[in-house]
Short mmCIF file of C-alpha atoms in Angstrom, two decimals:
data_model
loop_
_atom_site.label_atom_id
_atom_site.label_comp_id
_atom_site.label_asym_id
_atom_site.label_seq_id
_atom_site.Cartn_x
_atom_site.Cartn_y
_atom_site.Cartn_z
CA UNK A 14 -78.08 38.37 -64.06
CA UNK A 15 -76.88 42.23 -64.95
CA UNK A 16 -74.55 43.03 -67.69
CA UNK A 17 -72.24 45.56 -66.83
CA UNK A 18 -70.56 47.56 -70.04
CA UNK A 19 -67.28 49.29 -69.78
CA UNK A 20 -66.99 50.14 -73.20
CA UNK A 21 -68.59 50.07 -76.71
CA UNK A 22 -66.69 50.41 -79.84
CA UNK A 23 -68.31 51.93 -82.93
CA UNK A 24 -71.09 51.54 -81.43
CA UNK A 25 -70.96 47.42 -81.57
CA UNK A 26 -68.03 45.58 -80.05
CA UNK A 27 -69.32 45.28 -76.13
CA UNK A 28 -66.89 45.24 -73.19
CA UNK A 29 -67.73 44.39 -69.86
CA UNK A 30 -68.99 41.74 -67.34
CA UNK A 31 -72.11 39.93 -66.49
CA UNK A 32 -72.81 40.01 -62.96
CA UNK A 33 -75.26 38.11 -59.99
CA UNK A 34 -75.37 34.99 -61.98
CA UNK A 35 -76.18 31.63 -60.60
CA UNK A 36 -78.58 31.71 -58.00
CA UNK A 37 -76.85 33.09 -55.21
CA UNK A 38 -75.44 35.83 -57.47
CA UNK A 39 -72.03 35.17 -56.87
CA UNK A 40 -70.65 34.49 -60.50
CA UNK A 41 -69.29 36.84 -63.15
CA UNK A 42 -68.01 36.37 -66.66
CA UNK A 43 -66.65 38.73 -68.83
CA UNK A 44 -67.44 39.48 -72.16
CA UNK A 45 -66.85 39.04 -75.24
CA UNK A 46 -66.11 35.72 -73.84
CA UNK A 47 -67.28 31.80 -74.21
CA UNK A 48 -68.85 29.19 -72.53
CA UNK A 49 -67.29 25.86 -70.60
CA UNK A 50 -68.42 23.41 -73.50
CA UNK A 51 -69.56 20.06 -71.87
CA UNK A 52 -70.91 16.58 -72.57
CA UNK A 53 -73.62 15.43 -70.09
CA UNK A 54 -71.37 17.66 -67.70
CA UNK A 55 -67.97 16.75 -68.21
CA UNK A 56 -65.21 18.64 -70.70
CA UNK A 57 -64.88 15.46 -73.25
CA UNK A 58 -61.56 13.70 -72.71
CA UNK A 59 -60.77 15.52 -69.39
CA UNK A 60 -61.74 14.88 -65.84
CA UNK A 61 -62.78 17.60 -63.42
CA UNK A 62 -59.21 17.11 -61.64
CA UNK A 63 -57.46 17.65 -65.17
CA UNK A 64 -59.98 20.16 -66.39
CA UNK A 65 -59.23 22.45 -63.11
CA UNK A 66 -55.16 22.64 -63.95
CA UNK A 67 -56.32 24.88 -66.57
CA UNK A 68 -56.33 28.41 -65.40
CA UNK A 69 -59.30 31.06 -66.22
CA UNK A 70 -62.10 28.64 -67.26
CA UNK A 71 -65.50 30.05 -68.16
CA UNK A 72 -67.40 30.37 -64.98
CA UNK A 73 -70.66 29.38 -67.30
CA UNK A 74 -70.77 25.76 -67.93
CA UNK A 75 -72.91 24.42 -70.95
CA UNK A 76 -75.36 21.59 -71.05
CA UNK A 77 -77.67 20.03 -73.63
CA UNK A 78 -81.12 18.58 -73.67
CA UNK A 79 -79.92 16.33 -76.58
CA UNK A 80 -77.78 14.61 -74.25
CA UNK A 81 -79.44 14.93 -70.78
CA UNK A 82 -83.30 14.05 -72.38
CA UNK A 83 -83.25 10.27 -71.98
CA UNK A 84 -81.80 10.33 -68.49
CA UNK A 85 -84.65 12.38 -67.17
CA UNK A 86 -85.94 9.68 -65.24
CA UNK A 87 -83.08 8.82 -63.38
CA UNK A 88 -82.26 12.60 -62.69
CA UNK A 89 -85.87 13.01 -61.15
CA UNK A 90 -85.19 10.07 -58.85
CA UNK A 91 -82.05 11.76 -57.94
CA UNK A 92 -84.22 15.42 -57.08
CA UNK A 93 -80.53 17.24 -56.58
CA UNK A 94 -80.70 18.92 -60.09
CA UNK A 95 -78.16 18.00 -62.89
CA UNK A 96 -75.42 20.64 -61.13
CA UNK A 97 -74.69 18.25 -57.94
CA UNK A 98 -75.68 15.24 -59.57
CA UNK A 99 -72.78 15.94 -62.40
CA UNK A 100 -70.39 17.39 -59.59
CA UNK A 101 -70.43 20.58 -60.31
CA UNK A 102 -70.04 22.70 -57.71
CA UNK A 103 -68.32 26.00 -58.22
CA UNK A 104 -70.12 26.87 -61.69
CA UNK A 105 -72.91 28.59 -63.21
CA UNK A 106 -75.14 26.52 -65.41
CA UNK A 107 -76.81 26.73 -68.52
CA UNK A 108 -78.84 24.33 -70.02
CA UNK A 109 -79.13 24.91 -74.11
CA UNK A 110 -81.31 22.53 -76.43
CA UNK A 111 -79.02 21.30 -79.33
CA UNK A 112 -75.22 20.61 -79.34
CA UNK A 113 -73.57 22.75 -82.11
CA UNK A 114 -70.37 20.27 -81.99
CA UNK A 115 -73.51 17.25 -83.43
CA UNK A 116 -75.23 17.80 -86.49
CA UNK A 117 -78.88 16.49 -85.49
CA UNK A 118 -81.76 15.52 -88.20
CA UNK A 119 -83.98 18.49 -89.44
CA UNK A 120 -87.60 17.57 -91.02
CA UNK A 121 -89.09 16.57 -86.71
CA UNK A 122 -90.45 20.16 -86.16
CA UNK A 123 -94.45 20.35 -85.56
CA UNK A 124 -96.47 23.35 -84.74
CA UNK A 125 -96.13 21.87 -80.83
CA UNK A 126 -92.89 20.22 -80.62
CA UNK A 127 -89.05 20.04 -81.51
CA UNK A 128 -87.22 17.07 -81.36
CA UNK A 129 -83.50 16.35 -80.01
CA UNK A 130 -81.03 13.49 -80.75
CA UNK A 131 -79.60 11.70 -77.96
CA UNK A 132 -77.60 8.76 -78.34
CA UNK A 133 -80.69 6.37 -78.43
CA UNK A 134 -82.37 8.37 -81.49
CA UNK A 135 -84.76 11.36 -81.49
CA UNK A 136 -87.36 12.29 -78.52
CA UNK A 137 -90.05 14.62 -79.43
CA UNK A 138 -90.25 17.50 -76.78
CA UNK A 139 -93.89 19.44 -76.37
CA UNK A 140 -93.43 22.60 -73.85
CA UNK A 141 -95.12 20.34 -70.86
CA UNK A 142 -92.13 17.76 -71.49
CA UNK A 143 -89.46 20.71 -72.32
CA UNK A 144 -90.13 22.43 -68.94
CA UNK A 145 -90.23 19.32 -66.83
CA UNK A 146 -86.89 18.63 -67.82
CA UNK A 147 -85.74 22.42 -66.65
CA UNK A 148 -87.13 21.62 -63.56
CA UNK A 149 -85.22 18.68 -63.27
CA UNK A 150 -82.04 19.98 -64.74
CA UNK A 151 -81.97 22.93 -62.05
CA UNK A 152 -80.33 24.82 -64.20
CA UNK A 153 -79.08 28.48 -63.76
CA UNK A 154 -80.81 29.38 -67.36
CA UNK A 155 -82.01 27.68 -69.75
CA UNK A 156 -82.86 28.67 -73.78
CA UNK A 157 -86.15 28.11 -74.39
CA UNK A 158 -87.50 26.35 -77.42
CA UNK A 159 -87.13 27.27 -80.93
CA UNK A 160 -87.99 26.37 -84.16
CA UNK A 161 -84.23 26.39 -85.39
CA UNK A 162 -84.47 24.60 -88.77
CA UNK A 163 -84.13 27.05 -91.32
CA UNK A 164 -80.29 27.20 -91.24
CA UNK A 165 -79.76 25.48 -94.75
CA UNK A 166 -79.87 27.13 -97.26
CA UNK A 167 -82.94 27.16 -99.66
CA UNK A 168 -85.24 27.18 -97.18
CA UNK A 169 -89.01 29.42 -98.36
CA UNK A 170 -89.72 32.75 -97.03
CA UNK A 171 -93.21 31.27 -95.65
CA UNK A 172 -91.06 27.97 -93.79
CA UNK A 173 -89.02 31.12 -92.10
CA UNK A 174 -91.55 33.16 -91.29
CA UNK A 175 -93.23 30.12 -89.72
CA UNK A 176 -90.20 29.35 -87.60
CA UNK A 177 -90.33 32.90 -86.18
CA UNK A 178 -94.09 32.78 -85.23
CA UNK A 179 -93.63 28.89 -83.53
CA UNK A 180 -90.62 30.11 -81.69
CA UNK A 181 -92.37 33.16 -80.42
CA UNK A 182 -95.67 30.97 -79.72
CA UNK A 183 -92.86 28.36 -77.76
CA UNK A 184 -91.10 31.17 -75.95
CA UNK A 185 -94.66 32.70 -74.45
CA UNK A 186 -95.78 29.10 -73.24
CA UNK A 187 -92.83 28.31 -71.79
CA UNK A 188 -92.43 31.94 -69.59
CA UNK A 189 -95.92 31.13 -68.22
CA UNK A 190 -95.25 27.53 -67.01
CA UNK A 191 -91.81 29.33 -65.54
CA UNK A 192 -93.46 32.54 -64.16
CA UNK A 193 -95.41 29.28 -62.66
CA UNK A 194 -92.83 27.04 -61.17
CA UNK A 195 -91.60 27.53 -57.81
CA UNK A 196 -88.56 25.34 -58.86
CA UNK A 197 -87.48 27.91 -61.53
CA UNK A 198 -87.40 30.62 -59.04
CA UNK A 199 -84.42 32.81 -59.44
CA UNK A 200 -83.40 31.10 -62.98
CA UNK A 201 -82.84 32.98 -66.01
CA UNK A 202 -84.56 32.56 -69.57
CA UNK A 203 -82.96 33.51 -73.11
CA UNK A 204 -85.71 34.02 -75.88
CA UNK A 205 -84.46 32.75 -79.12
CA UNK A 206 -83.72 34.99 -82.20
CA UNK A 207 -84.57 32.94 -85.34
CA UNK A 208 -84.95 33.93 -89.19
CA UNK A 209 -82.97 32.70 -91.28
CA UNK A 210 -81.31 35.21 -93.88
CA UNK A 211 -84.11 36.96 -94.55
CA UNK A 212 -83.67 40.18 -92.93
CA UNK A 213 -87.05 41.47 -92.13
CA UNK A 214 -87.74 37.83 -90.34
CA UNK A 215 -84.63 38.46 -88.41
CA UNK A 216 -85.68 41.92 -87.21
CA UNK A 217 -89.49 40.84 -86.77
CA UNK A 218 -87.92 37.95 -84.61
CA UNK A 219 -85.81 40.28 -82.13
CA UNK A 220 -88.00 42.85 -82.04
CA UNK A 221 -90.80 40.50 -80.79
CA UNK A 222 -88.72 38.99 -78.12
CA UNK A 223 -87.28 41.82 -76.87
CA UNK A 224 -90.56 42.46 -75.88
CA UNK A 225 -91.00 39.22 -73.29
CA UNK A 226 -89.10 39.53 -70.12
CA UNK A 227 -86.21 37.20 -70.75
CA UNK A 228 -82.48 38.07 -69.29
CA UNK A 229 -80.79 37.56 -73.10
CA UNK A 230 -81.13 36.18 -76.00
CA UNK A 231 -79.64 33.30 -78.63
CA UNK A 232 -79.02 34.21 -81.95
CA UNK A 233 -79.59 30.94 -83.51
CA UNK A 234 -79.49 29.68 -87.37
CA UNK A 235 -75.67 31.43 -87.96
CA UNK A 236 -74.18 27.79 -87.72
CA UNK A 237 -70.85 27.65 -89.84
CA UNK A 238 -71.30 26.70 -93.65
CA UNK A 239 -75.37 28.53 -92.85
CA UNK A 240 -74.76 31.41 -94.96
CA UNK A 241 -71.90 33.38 -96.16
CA UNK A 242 -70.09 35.25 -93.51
CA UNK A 243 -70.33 39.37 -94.94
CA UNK A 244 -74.43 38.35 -94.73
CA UNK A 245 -73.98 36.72 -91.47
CA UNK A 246 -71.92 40.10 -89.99
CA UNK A 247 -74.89 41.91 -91.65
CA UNK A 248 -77.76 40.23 -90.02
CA UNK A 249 -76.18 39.82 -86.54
CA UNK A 250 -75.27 43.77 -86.84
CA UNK A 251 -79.03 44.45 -87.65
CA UNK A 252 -80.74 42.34 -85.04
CA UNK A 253 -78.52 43.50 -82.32
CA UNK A 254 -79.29 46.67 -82.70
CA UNK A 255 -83.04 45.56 -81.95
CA UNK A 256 -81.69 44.44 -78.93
CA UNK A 257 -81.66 46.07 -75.30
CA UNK A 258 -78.30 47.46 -75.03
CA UNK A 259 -78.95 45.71 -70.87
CA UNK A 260 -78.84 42.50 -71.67
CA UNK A 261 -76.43 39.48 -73.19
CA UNK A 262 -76.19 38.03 -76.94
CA UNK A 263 -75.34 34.66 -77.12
CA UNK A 264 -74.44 33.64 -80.78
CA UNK A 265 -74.96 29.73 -81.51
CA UNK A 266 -73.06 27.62 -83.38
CA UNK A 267 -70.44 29.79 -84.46
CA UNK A 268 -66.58 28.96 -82.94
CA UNK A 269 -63.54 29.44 -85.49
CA UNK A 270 -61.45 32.37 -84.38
CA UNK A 271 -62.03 34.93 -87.60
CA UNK A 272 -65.47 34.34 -87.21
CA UNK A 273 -65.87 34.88 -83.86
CA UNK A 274 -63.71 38.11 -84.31
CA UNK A 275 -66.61 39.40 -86.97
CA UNK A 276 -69.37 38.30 -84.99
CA UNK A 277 -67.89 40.44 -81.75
CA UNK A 278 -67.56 43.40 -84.05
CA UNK A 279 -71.56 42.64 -85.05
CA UNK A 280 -72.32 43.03 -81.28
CA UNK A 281 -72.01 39.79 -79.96
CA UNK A 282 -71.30 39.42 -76.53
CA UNK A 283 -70.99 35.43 -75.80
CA UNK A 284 -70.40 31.99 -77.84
CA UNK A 285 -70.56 28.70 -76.89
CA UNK A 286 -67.07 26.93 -76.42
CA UNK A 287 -67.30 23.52 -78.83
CA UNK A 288 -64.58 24.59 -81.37
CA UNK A 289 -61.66 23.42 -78.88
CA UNK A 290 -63.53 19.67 -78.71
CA UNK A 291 -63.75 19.86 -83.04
CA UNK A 292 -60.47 20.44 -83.38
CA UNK A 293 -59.55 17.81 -81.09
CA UNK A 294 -61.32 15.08 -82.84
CA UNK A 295 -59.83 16.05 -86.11
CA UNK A 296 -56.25 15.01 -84.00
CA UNK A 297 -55.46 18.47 -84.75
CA UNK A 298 -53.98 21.15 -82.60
CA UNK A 299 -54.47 25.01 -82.64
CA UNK A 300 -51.99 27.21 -82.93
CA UNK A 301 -52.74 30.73 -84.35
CA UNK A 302 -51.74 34.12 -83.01
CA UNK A 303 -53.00 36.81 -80.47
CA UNK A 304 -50.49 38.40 -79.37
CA UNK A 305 -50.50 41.68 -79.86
CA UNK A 306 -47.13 43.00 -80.74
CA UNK A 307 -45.62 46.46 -81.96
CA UNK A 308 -45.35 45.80 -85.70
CA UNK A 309 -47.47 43.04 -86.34
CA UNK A 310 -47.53 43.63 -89.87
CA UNK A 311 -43.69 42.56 -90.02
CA UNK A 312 -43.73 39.96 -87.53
CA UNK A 313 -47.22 38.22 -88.30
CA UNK A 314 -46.63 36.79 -91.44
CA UNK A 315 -43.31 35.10 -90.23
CA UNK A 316 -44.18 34.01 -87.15
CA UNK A 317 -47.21 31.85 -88.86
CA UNK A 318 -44.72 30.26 -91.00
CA UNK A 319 -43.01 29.87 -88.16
CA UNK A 320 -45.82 27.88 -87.04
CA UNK A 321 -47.03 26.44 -89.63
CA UNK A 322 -44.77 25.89 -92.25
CA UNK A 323 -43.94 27.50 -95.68
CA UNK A 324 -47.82 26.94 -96.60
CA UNK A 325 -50.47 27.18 -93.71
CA UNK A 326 -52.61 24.43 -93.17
CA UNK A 327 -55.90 24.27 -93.58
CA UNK A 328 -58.87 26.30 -95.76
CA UNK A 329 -59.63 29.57 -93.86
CA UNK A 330 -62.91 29.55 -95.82
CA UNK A 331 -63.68 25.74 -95.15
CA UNK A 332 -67.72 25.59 -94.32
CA UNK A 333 -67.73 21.98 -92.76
CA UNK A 334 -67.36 21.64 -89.74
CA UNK A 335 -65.84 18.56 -90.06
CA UNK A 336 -62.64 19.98 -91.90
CA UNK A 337 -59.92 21.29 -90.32
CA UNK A 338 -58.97 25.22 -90.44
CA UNK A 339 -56.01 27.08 -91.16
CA UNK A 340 -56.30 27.77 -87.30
CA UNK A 341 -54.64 24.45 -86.25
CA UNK A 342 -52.07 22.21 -87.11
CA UNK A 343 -52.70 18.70 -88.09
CA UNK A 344 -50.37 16.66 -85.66
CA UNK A 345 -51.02 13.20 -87.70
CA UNK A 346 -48.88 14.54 -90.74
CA UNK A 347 -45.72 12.14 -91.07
CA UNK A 348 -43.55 15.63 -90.62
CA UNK A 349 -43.99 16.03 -87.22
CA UNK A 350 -42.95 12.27 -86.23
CA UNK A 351 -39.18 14.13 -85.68
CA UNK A 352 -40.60 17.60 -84.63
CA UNK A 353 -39.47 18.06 -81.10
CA UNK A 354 -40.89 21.17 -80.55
CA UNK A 355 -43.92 22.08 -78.26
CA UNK A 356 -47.22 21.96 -79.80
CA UNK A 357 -46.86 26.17 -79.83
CA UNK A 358 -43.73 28.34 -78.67
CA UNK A 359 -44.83 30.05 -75.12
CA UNK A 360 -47.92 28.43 -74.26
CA UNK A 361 -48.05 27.49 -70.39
CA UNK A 362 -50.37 24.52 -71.12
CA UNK A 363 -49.11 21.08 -69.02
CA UNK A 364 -49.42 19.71 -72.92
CA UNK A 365 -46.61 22.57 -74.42
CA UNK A 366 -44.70 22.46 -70.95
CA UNK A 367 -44.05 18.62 -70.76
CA UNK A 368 -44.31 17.33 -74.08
CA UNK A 369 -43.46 17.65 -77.93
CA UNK A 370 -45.46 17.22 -81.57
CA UNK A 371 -43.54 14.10 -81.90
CA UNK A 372 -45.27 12.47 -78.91
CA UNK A 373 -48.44 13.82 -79.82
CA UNK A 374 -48.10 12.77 -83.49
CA UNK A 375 -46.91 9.14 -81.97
CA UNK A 376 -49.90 9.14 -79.83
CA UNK A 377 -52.70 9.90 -82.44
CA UNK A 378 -51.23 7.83 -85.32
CA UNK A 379 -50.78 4.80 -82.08
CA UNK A 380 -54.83 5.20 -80.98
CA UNK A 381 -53.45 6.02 -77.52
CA UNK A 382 -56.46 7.93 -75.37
CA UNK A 383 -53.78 10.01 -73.87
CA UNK A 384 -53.60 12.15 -77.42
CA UNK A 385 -57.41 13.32 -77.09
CA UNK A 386 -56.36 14.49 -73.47
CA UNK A 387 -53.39 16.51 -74.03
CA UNK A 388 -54.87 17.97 -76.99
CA UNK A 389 -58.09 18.58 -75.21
CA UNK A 390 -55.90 20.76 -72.58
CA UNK A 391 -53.88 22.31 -75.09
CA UNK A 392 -57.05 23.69 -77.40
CA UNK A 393 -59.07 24.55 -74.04
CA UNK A 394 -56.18 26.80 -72.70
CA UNK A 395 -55.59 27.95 -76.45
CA UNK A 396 -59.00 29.21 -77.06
CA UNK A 397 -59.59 30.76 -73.94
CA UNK A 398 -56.34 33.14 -73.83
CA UNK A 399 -57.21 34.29 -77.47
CA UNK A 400 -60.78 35.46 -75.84
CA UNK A 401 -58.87 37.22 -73.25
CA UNK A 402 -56.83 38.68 -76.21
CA UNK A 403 -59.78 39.89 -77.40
CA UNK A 404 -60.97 41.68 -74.58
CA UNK A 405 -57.57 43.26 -74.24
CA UNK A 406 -57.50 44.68 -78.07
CA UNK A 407 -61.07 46.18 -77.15
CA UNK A 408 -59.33 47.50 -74.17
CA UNK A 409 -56.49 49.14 -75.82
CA UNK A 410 -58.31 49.71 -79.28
CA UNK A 411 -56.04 47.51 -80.84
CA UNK A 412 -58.70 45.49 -82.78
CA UNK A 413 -57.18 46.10 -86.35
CA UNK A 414 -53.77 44.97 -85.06
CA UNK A 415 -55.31 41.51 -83.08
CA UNK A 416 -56.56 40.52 -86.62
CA UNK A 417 -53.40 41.73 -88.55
CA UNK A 418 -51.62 39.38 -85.73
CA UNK A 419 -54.37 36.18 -86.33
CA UNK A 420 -53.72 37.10 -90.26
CA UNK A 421 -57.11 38.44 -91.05
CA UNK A 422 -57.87 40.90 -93.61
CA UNK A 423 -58.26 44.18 -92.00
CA UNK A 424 -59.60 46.34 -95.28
CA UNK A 425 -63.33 45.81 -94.85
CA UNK A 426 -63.95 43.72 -97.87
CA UNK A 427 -66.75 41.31 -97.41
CA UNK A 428 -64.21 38.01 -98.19
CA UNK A 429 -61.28 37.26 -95.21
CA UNK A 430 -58.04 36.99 -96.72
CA UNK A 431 -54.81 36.11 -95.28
CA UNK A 432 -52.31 38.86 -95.31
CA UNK A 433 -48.72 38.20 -96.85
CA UNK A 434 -45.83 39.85 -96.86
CA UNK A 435 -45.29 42.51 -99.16
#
């Protein structure tokens, strides 16, 4: 794996491509950019045929030990690795151990193990049982383990500083077992940046790792509704600068589009791609701007009402996951049962291109599986061309104008606020 930077902005936002990933080399992905979200392989609600209609996918596709841990057994009879026995050919994979779309149980961490939630309850993971599964998983890299439960808030100095020092004492055991394992040849490793909010933790935590020979590192414990979002631009802009400028940032748990926008302008260079899958299980579709257009002060405003409505939907400052943002429209509302417009003016989905809200909206409020799919395309696509946006506004320098465009304050003030008309 090599990053590649064409171009840093105020000394943060990071442009470029990695490089020679996968174990023939043969993959790139450029950055800031996300990852191929999965369960047990597979983009929920969509086959690989459907999944494949969509243009510019993530070449990285995501796994999780909370899902694959209880099917180790029958993985280890297979001996193909997790890539061909999912059917997934033409990917890269990486193999992470929690899924930031589940909340999972905290309290299971020991001085020796973490535990993950699969569907049949919690298995306790030691570093022997955590690296047997990488080498059955095959994957392309892996995260190692980490003490990640210090998220919520209230949590003691001495409970932080304890997560730092386990996750450290987890990343060295598992780099000798891989240095080890003729299996793991050629896969990559990404040390795990833990802390909590306490800044000197944070800082202890990178520096330390940046030390081991990993390929890149997780940022972990920024999870939406963790801390306040000025503190969270404040800590990932400290630790990254305790980072090798060489080598990829991959920021957990965080997926709404302002966010993501402050965390790129922290320094970070990759998220994981489970927002898309949220907002299709609230029956909800998104539909904010990217575009970047000459006088996006005039035309932003009214092309959201456009959108949305006389009053957008959603809180922009929402912390649960489980509530839906001002980023997406919520296609179960009785007023868009006669809306025959596409889910969003101009999008090339198959959803936008073939069908209207009103089937949508008679989809969800019928239970018919077909709404989860169409959505499912629509959000994918969605999500993916605004991280292409992105790139382009770091491109062009047009950074202040892509979040004029999405409606995000552009004045520096720690709270986002929507901008109105004058």
């Amino acid at each position: 794996m090599k990053l590649e930077l064409s171009k840093v902005v105020q000394g943060r936002c990071r442009l470029g491509q990695l490089k020679e990933m996968g174990r023939m080399g043969q993959h790139c992905l450029d950055i800031p950019g996300c990852l191929l979200y999965t369960h047990l392989g597979t983009v929920p609600h969509l086959t690989q045929d459907t999944l494949h209609t969509l243009s510019s996918l993530p070449t990285v596709t995501q796994v999780t030990l909370s899902n694959i841990a209880e099917h180790q057994d029958v993985l280890e009879e297979f001996k193909g690795g997790f890539k061909k026995f999912a059917g997934l050919h033409d990917t890269v994979l990486y193999c992470s151990l929690h899924d930031s779309a589940a909340q999972s149980p905290t309290g299971h961490t020991t001085n020796k193990t973490v535990s993950v939630w699969g569907s049949g309850g919690r298995i306790e993971l030691t570093v022997a049982k955590f690296m047997a599964l990488q080498r059955t998983v095959q994957p392309d890299w892996y995260q190692t383990m980490a003490d990640g439960e210090t998220w919520q808030t209230g949590i003691s100095r001495k409970r932080v500083r304890k997560s730092v020092d386990r996750s450290l004492a987890h990343l060295d055991e598992c780099l000798l077992v891989h240095q080890k394992s003729q299996e793991l040849d050629g896969v990559s490793v990404f040390g795990v940046v833990e802390g909590g909010d306490i800044l000197e933790e944070r800082l202890r935590s990178a520096r330390e790792t940046a030390k081991r020979p990993v390929a890149g590192f997780c940022l972990d414990g920024f999870q939406n509704g963790a801390m306040d979002q000025a503190l969270r631009s404040q800590l990932i802009t400290a630790v990254t600068k305790e980072l090798p400028e060489d080598k990829p940032r991959l920021l957990q748990g965080v997926g709404r589009p302002d966010e993501v926008l402050a965390c790129v302008e922290a320094g970070v260079d990759l998220f994981e791609g489970f927002f898309p899958f949220q907002v299709t299980e609230r029956g909800c579709a998104l539909c904010f701007l990217f575009d970047i257009t000459p006088d996006p002060e005039s035309a932003g405003r009214a092309r959201l009402t456009e959108v949305f409505g006389p009053n957008l939907n959603g809180d922009l400052n929402c912390d649960d996951q489980t509530h839906m943002t001002r980023f997406e429209m919520d296609l179960k509302d009785k007023r868009y049962q006669d809306d025959f417009r596409p889910l969003v003016e101009g999008c090339g989905c198959y959803c936008c291109r073939n069908h209207q809200r009103a089937y949508v909206h008679h989809l969800l409020v019928t239970n018919e599986l077909l709404a989860g799919v169409l959505l499912m395309i629509h959000n994918t696509s969605h999500y993916n061309s605004f991280f292409r946006a992105v790139r382009e506004a770091l491109a062009n320098d047009k950074m202040d104008l892509l979040r004029r465009q999405m409606g995000v304050c552009v004045c520096g003030c720690a709270a986002v606020c929507i901008i109105t008309s004058p």
